[in-house]
Amino acid sequence: MSMRLMAIFLSLVVVACGGSGGASSGSSSQASSTGSQSSSSVSGPLTLEGRVTFDHVPFTKPLPTGLDYAATEIRPGRGLVVELLNSNNQVIASTLTDMEGYYLFQVPARQSLRVRVKAQLQSSGNPSWDISVRDNTSSNALYVLDGGLASTGTTDSTRNLHAASGWTDSAYGNTRAAAPFAILDAVYTGVQRFIEVGFDGDFAPLNLYWSVKNLPVEGDLTLGEIGTSFYGGPDKTGVSSIYILGDENNDTDEYDTHVILHEWGHYIEATLSRTDTLGGDHPEASGLDMRVAMSEGFATGLAAILLDNPRYADSSGVRQGQSYNVDVSRTNNSPKGWFAEASVYSILYNYYVSGSSKIARDFSDIVAAITAPELIDNDAFISIYVFTNQLKKQAPAHSPLLSQLLTGQSIFGTGDYGDGEVNAGGNLNNVPVYKLLLTDGSSVELCSTNGYGTYNRLGNAQYARFTIHNTGNYRFSAQKSAQTMGVTDPDFYIYHQGVLLAVAESAVPNRESLAVSLSPGNYVMELVEAENLYGNQGFGTACFNLSLLPD
């Protein structure tokens, strides 16, 4: 049978989803649940097939000093939703591309049809996922790549669709059609890597928001003022969200696969595992709140694992010719410790590549650890201690390797609470990691500090743990200690298995008190000097005597 290869007109547009029509840029869009593994309301004697591809712009080699447009690669569009539209712009069939980007429809002869590729990944199997790229500056409309309207004729035909980068010599002179598909392909790599190691759960729906207007200025997300690429939790539709930078000659991330998968790592934490992070800025040279260090280190380490590439790179600048890059496998980090994100990602990645008593590059036990109920429902804050303790339980034979990696990063505490930790990060107030609070009214001193900065730095919050044996009301009191000079504002927060139960943030100077009804169980709390959390400069060192009594 003869086959026709058709030259078709392509365009990248954003469309309203959930119905059969398309629309120009600026149309409103709702979260879409359309599309399926394979569906069709048409059939016929003819085959209409083709391949979907996109431009991927890699970093320079051997070191990633910026994007290398001269080395642009053509990659297959994998797992994408492909639709067949009639002359009335109605969807009459849909399917998915395979791992090489190919799609196929059976169609009748002499029908005017258009092929549309949606910036959407879908699977209704086990596991399932629904992931799309949308324009946050155009009513959250979905990106699609449209072919031209053409007759099926009387013989089998091929319609290939390619999304080009839009780069013309020294600038983006044409539509950046490849960007949404490059972003999706990075996420598809993450999904497939999870499946390869046996993950069979469901991925929560996810919208990634990208626009050429997305710039590193904080403000109105609908204007592109996103500040940085970030995981944003559920959006207004209740679907998880990631925002990606796209401002040419400033900061673009659509080809920064490590950055995309770092944010996807935060999505994994939030939807399949648990994170207790405060978020915020997190300079690697700073000691961080251990919850932040764990979250950021995990996301960076996971990105390197999923790409099997330890060189994390983030492009920026004129013609995207600059980059921040770091070797995730390095061990000579500064600082080192349970409060350092670099220590976390170093441990994670070097555990992954190690062939000592384990299969090198197998991360199935890492996935098992982060999705384990024992981690998700842990009484302690999620930290490197909880993660590695759970990893040791998942793979006991690998405990010596983990212990070696931990001590190599100056992490000496054991168990979920880091018992016995001696690395104080330069301030002895930071150890023990958790101070033990009894229910007999005796006080324990906690000192909030700002040696590394404010909000989410090491020492801003001090942690305590306590056990309740009987249901009842309990009063917590924090009083400024005699050694602290000046007017203070202590605040504290009580948690059970990651859930915030009580907040004490009164404006009363130098003390804080709160009665809380509690059931038997293990609890943790954090105590802060408000200025060390929210102030620009911080208070300095503020010490408080914390006590607990039945009320």
PDB file of C-alpha atoms in Angstrom, residues 23 53 62 82 88 138 165 181 203 260 267 294 307 350 368 405 471 497 520:
ATOM      1  CA  ALA A  23      -9.025  29.088  21.070  1.00  0.00           C
ATOM      2  CA  THR A  53       9.459  15.588  18.140  1.00  0.00           C
ATOM      3  CA  PRO A  62      32.358  19.293  29.342  1.00  0.00           C
ATOM      4  CA  VAL A  82      -2.547  13.348  20.503  1.00  0.00           C
ATOM      5  CA  ASN A  88     -15.481  21.848  12.970  1.00  0.00           C
ATOM      6  CA  SER A 138      -2.974  33.459  29.606  1.00  0.00           C
ATOM      7  CA  SER A 165      13.010  25.981  19.966  1.00  0.00           C
ATOM      8  CA  PHE A 181       7.324  19.755  25.548  1.00  0.00           C
ATOM      9  CA  PHE A 203       0.834  10.333  40.721  1.00  0.00           C
ATOM     10  CA  ILE A 260      12.579  20.992  36.608  1.00  0.00           C
ATOM     11  CA  TYR A 267       6.011  17.622  44.343  1.00  0.00           C
ATOM     12  CA  MET A 294      16.272  17.803  54.055  1.00  0.00           C
ATOM     13  CA  LEU A 307      18.876  11.935  35.269  1.00  0.00           C
ATOM     14  CA  ASN A 350      26.458   8.691  46.611  1.00  0.00           C
ATOM     15  CA  ALA A 368      10.289   2.612  49.364  1.00  0.00           C
ATOM     16  CA  LEU A 405      28.133   8.422  54.226  1.00  0.00           C
ATOM     17  CA  THR A 471      -5.722  12.507  77.644  1.00  0.00           C
ATOM     18  CA  GLN A 497       3.138  13.443  62.991  1.00  0.00           C
ATOM     19  CA  PRO A 520      -1.616  10.041  74.424  1.00  0.00           C
TER      20      PRO A 520
END
